Amino acid sequence: MDRTKIKICGLSRLCDIEYVNLAMPDYAGFVFWEQSRRNVSIKKAEKLSKALDSSIKSVGIFVNAPFEKIINLCDKNIIDIIQLHGSEDNEYIAKLREYIPKKVIWKAYKVCSKEDLKAAESSAADVVLLDNGYGTGKCFDWSLIEEFTRPFILAGGLTQENICDAIRKFQPYAVDISSGVESEGVKDKEKILKVVTTVRNC
């Protein structure tokens, strides 16, 4: 199996970009949702993405966003991957593909029950992300995904302390870390470096 990829999410400052450029995860996430404390404007995201190492793919996180906003960010080459974190259904994904057919689409699912996993299994997205709900910083009941067969990104409450256990047990396509690499609500350089090193050595 290929090694598990790493995404550091919720970057909002130039120093955050400096940290990930040192750590070299596979993906860096920018949140485009005004209700999030990690929200960034298109103008700011453009500046941040230009400073990002070219080998790190940028991911835009959206919550029930209008197509025009996503298309604009793609046209400006600010994001490489689209991550949908709202109630977007397969019809929404199909319509979005008509506008930007070459972009990879990820879809997040809040996992509370086996029923939630059925929706994830049938998603039209390229990759699904399993989470406890956006930005909670808490793990969901991992026992629910023991029989989940589709490749997925694991998110929610991941830290340097628990991430290797999760990788060994579930072999996710990728792990997505945000609050787990923060101190007092902002990205922490040492935590980012440590968690990326930890995942690489799992």
GROMACS .gro file of C-alpha atoms in nm:
model
  202
    1MET     CA    1   0.000   0.000   0.000
    2ASP     CA    2   0.115   0.357  -0.073
    3ARG     CA    3   0.206   0.566   0.228
    4THR     CA    4  -0.069   0.768   0.391
    5LYS     CA    5  -0.072   1.127   0.269
    6ILE     CA    6  -0.092   1.428   0.499
    7LYS     CA    7  -0.302   1.742   0.485
    8ILE     CA    8  -0.251   2.038   0.718
    9CYS     CA    9  -0.571   2.239   0.712
   10GLY     CA   10  -0.680   2.589   0.810
   11LEU     CA   11  -0.377   2.791   0.703
   12SER     CA   12  -0.438   3.165   0.727
   13ARG     CA   13  -0.104   3.341   0.779
   14LEU     CA   14   0.217   3.366   0.579
   15CYS     CA   15   0.404   3.210   0.870
   16ASP     CA   16   0.168   2.909   0.844
   17ILE     CA   17   0.288   2.868   0.487
   18GLU     CA   18   0.649   2.888   0.604
   19TYR     CA   19   0.578   2.611   0.854
   20VAL     CA   20   0.425   2.374   0.599
   21ASN     CA   21   0.700   2.451   0.348
   22LEU     CA   22   0.944   2.325   0.610
   23ALA     CA   23   0.736   2.020   0.702
   24MET     CA   24   0.633   1.932   0.345
   25PRO     CA   25   0.294   1.763   0.388
   26ASP     CA   26   0.117   1.654   0.070
   27TYR     CA   27  -0.171   1.899   0.098
   28ALA     CA   28  -0.239   2.240   0.250
   29GLY     CA   29  -0.595   2.350   0.320
   30PHE     CA   30  -0.753   2.695   0.293
   31VAL     CA   31  -1.099   2.751   0.440
   32PHE     CA   32  -1.347   2.959   0.241
   33TRP     CA   33  -1.633   2.969   0.487
   34GLU     CA   34  -1.711   3.291   0.671
   35GLN     CA   35  -1.840   3.115   0.983
   36SER     CA   36  -1.499   2.958   1.045
   37ARG     CA   37  -1.231   3.134   1.247
   38ARG     CA   38  -0.987   3.000   0.988
   39ASN     CA   39  -1.169   3.165   0.697
   40VAL     CA   40  -0.953   3.343   0.439
   41SER     CA   41  -1.054   3.585   0.165
   42ILE     CA   42  -0.984   3.506  -0.199
   43LYS     CA   43  -0.725   3.785  -0.207
   44LYS     CA   44  -0.546   3.650   0.098
   45ALA     CA   45  -0.562   3.292  -0.027
   46GLU     CA   46  -0.404   3.399  -0.354
   47LYS     CA   47  -0.111   3.549  -0.165
   48LEU     CA   48  -0.075   3.242   0.056
   49SER     CA   49  -0.098   2.990  -0.227
   50LYS     CA   50   0.172   3.171  -0.424
   51ALA     CA   51   0.406   3.131  -0.127
   52LEU     CA   52   0.327   2.760  -0.096
   53ASP     CA   53   0.590   2.512  -0.216
   54SER     CA   54   0.488   2.396  -0.564
   55SER     CA   55   0.501   2.029  -0.463
   56ILE     CA   56   0.230   2.081  -0.198
   57LYS     CA   57  -0.122   2.074  -0.342
   58SER     CA   58  -0.362   2.341  -0.222
   59VAL     CA   59  -0.710   2.238  -0.111
   60GLY     CA   60  -1.005   2.476  -0.089
   61ILE     CA   61  -1.264   2.396   0.176
   62PHE     CA   62  -1.621   2.507   0.098
   63VAL     CA   63  -1.956   2.481   0.275
   64ASN     CA   64  -2.254   2.498   0.038
   65ALA     CA   65  -2.071   2.757  -0.169
   66PRO     CA   66  -2.204   2.900  -0.496
   67PHE     CA   67  -2.039   2.747  -0.802
   68GLU     CA   68  -1.908   3.088  -0.908
   69LYS     CA   69  -1.689   3.118  -0.598
   70ILE     CA   70  -1.529   2.777  -0.649
   71ILE     CA   71  -1.482   2.830  -1.022
   72ASN     CA   72  -1.320   3.169  -0.959
   73LEU     CA   73  -1.064   3.017  -0.722
   74CYS     CA   74  -0.988   2.740  -0.970
   75ASP     CA   75  -0.954   2.982  -1.261
   76LYS     CA   76  -0.707   3.189  -1.058
   77ASN     CA   77  -0.507   2.869  -0.986
   78ILE     CA   78  -0.539   2.932  -0.614
   79ILE     CA   79  -0.660   2.579  -0.541
   80ASP     CA   80  -0.577   2.240  -0.689
   81ILE     CA   81  -0.843   2.036  -0.509
   82ILE     CA   82  -1.200   2.113  -0.403
   83GLN     CA   83  -1.319   1.989  -0.062
   84LEU     CA   84  -1.693   2.011  -0.001
   85HIS     CA   85  -1.791   2.025   0.365
   86GLY     CA   86  -2.161   2.108   0.361
   87SER     CA   87  -2.477   1.935   0.243
   88GLU     CA   88  -2.361   1.911  -0.119
   89ASP     CA   89  -2.511   1.602  -0.283
   90ASN     CA   90  -2.415   1.399  -0.590
   91GLU     CA   91  -2.621   1.630  -0.811
   92TYR     CA   92  -2.419   1.928  -0.687
   93ILE     CA   93  -2.095   1.741  -0.753
   94ALA     CA   94  -2.205   1.642  -1.104
   95LYS     CA   95  -2.296   2.003  -1.184
   96LEU     CA   96  -1.966   2.129  -1.048
   97ARG     CA   97  -1.779   1.881  -1.268
   98GLU     CA   98  -1.946   2.030  -1.575
   99TYR     CA   99  -1.771   2.360  -1.501
  100ILE     CA  100  -1.434   2.226  -1.385
  101PRO     CA  101  -1.404   1.867  -1.512
  102LYS     CA  102  -1.031   1.836  -1.446
  103LYS     CA  103  -1.039   1.928  -1.078
  104VAL     CA  104  -1.032   1.660  -0.807
  105ILE     CA  105  -1.329   1.679  -0.569
  106TRP     CA  106  -1.330   1.560  -0.209
  107LYS     CA  107  -1.651   1.536  -0.007
  108ALA     CA  108  -1.663   1.535   0.373
  109TYR     CA  109  -1.913   1.329   0.571
  110LYS     CA  110  -1.995   1.367   0.938
  111VAL     CA  111  -1.988   1.015   1.080
  112CYS     CA  112  -2.238   0.947   1.356
  113SER     CA  113  -2.383   0.617   1.237
  114LYS     CA  114  -2.357   0.341   0.976
  115GLU     CA  115  -2.617   0.532   0.771
  116ASP     CA  116  -2.371   0.818   0.728
  117LEU     CA  117  -2.119   0.573   0.587
  118LYS     CA  118  -2.369   0.449   0.329
  119ALA     CA  119  -2.391   0.802   0.193
  120ALA     CA  120  -2.013   0.823   0.184
  121GLU     CA  121  -1.984   0.489   0.004
  122SER     CA  122  -2.212   0.612  -0.275
  123SER     CA  123  -2.060   0.959  -0.308
  124ALA     CA  124  -1.976   1.086  -0.656
  125ALA     CA  125  -1.666   1.258  -0.519
  126ASP     CA  126  -1.319   1.135  -0.611
  127VAL     CA  127  -1.232   1.084  -0.245
  128VAL     CA  128  -1.444   1.101   0.071
  129LEU     CA  129  -1.337   1.251   0.401
  130LEU     CA  130  -1.473   1.106   0.726
  131ASP     CA  131  -1.502   1.350   1.013
  132ASN     CA  132  -1.684   1.436   1.334
  133GLY     CA  133  -1.825   1.756   1.185
  134TYR     CA  134  -1.629   2.055   1.062
  135GLY     CA  135  -1.379   2.205   1.302
  136THR     CA  136  -1.479   2.022   1.621
  137GLY     CA  137  -1.128   1.895   1.688
  138LYS     CA  138  -1.274   1.571   1.822
  139CYS     CA  139  -1.256   1.211   1.702
  140PHE     CA  140  -1.571   1.028   1.598
  141ASP     CA  141  -1.634   0.665   1.692
  142TRP     CA  142  -1.366   0.497   1.482
  143SER     CA  143  -1.525   0.155   1.531
  144LEU     CA  144  -1.793   0.264   1.282
  145ILE     CA  145  -1.544   0.259   0.994
  146GLU     CA  146  -1.383  -0.079   1.057
  147GLU     CA  147  -1.567  -0.228   0.757
  148PHE     CA  148  -1.559   0.080   0.534
  149THR     CA  149  -1.409  -0.032   0.203
  150ARG     CA  150  -1.374   0.287   0.003
  151PRO     CA  151  -1.046   0.485   0.017
  152PHE     CA  152  -1.093   0.777   0.253
  153ILE     CA  153  -0.932   1.068   0.432
  154LEU     CA  154  -0.949   1.050   0.811
  155ALA     CA  155  -1.012   1.374   0.999
  156GLY     CA  156  -1.126   1.496   1.336
  157GLY     CA  157  -0.926   1.506   1.657
  158LEU     CA  158  -0.602   1.375   1.510
  159THR     CA  159  -0.285   1.458   1.702
  160GLN     CA  160   0.074   1.340   1.717
  161GLU     CA  161  -0.033   1.105   1.997
  162ASN     CA  162  -0.311   0.914   1.819
  163ILE     CA  163  -0.237   0.947   1.451
  164CYS     CA  164  -0.014   0.641   1.407
  165ASP     CA  165  -0.269   0.416   1.575
  166ALA     CA  166  -0.531   0.540   1.330
  167ILE     CA  167  -0.304   0.487   1.030
  168ARG     CA  168  -0.204   0.136   1.132
  169LYS     CA  169  -0.563   0.035   1.199
  170PHE     CA  170  -0.744   0.188   0.902
  171GLN     CA  171  -0.475   0.262   0.641
  172PRO     CA  172  -0.649   0.578   0.521
  173TYR     CA  173  -0.561   0.741   0.191
  174ALA     CA  174  -0.474   1.053   0.389
  175VAL     CA  175  -0.501   1.214   0.732
  176ASP     CA  176  -0.629   1.568   0.778
  177ILE     CA  177  -0.502   1.769   1.074
  178SER     CA  178  -0.600   2.118   1.184
  179SER     CA  179  -0.660   2.184   1.554
  180GLY     CA  180  -0.414   1.905   1.636
  181VAL     CA  181  -0.130   2.127   1.514
  182GLU     CA  182  -0.245   2.444   1.687
  183SER     CA  183  -0.161   2.618   2.012
  184GLU     CA  184  -0.403   2.879   2.145
  185GLY     CA  185  -0.596   2.876   1.818
  186VAL     CA  186  -0.309   2.934   1.575
  187LYS     CA  187  -0.084   2.699   1.383
  188ASP     CA  188   0.219   2.583   1.580
  189LYS     CA  189   0.541   2.531   1.385
  190GLU     CA  190   0.679   2.259   1.611
  191LYS     CA  191   0.351   2.066   1.618
  192ILE     CA  192   0.330   2.073   1.239
  193LEU     CA  193   0.687   1.951   1.200
  194LYS     CA  194   0.639   1.678   1.461
  195VAL     CA  195   0.311   1.543   1.327
  196VAL     CA  196   0.438   1.526   0.969
  197THR     CA  197   0.753   1.344   1.085
  198THR     CA  198   0.540   1.111   1.296
  199VAL     CA  199   0.314   1.018   1.004
  200ARG     CA  200   0.610   0.962   0.773
  201ASN     CA  201   0.754   0.719   1.027
  202CYS     CA  202   0.435   0.531   1.117
   0.00000   0.00000   0.00000
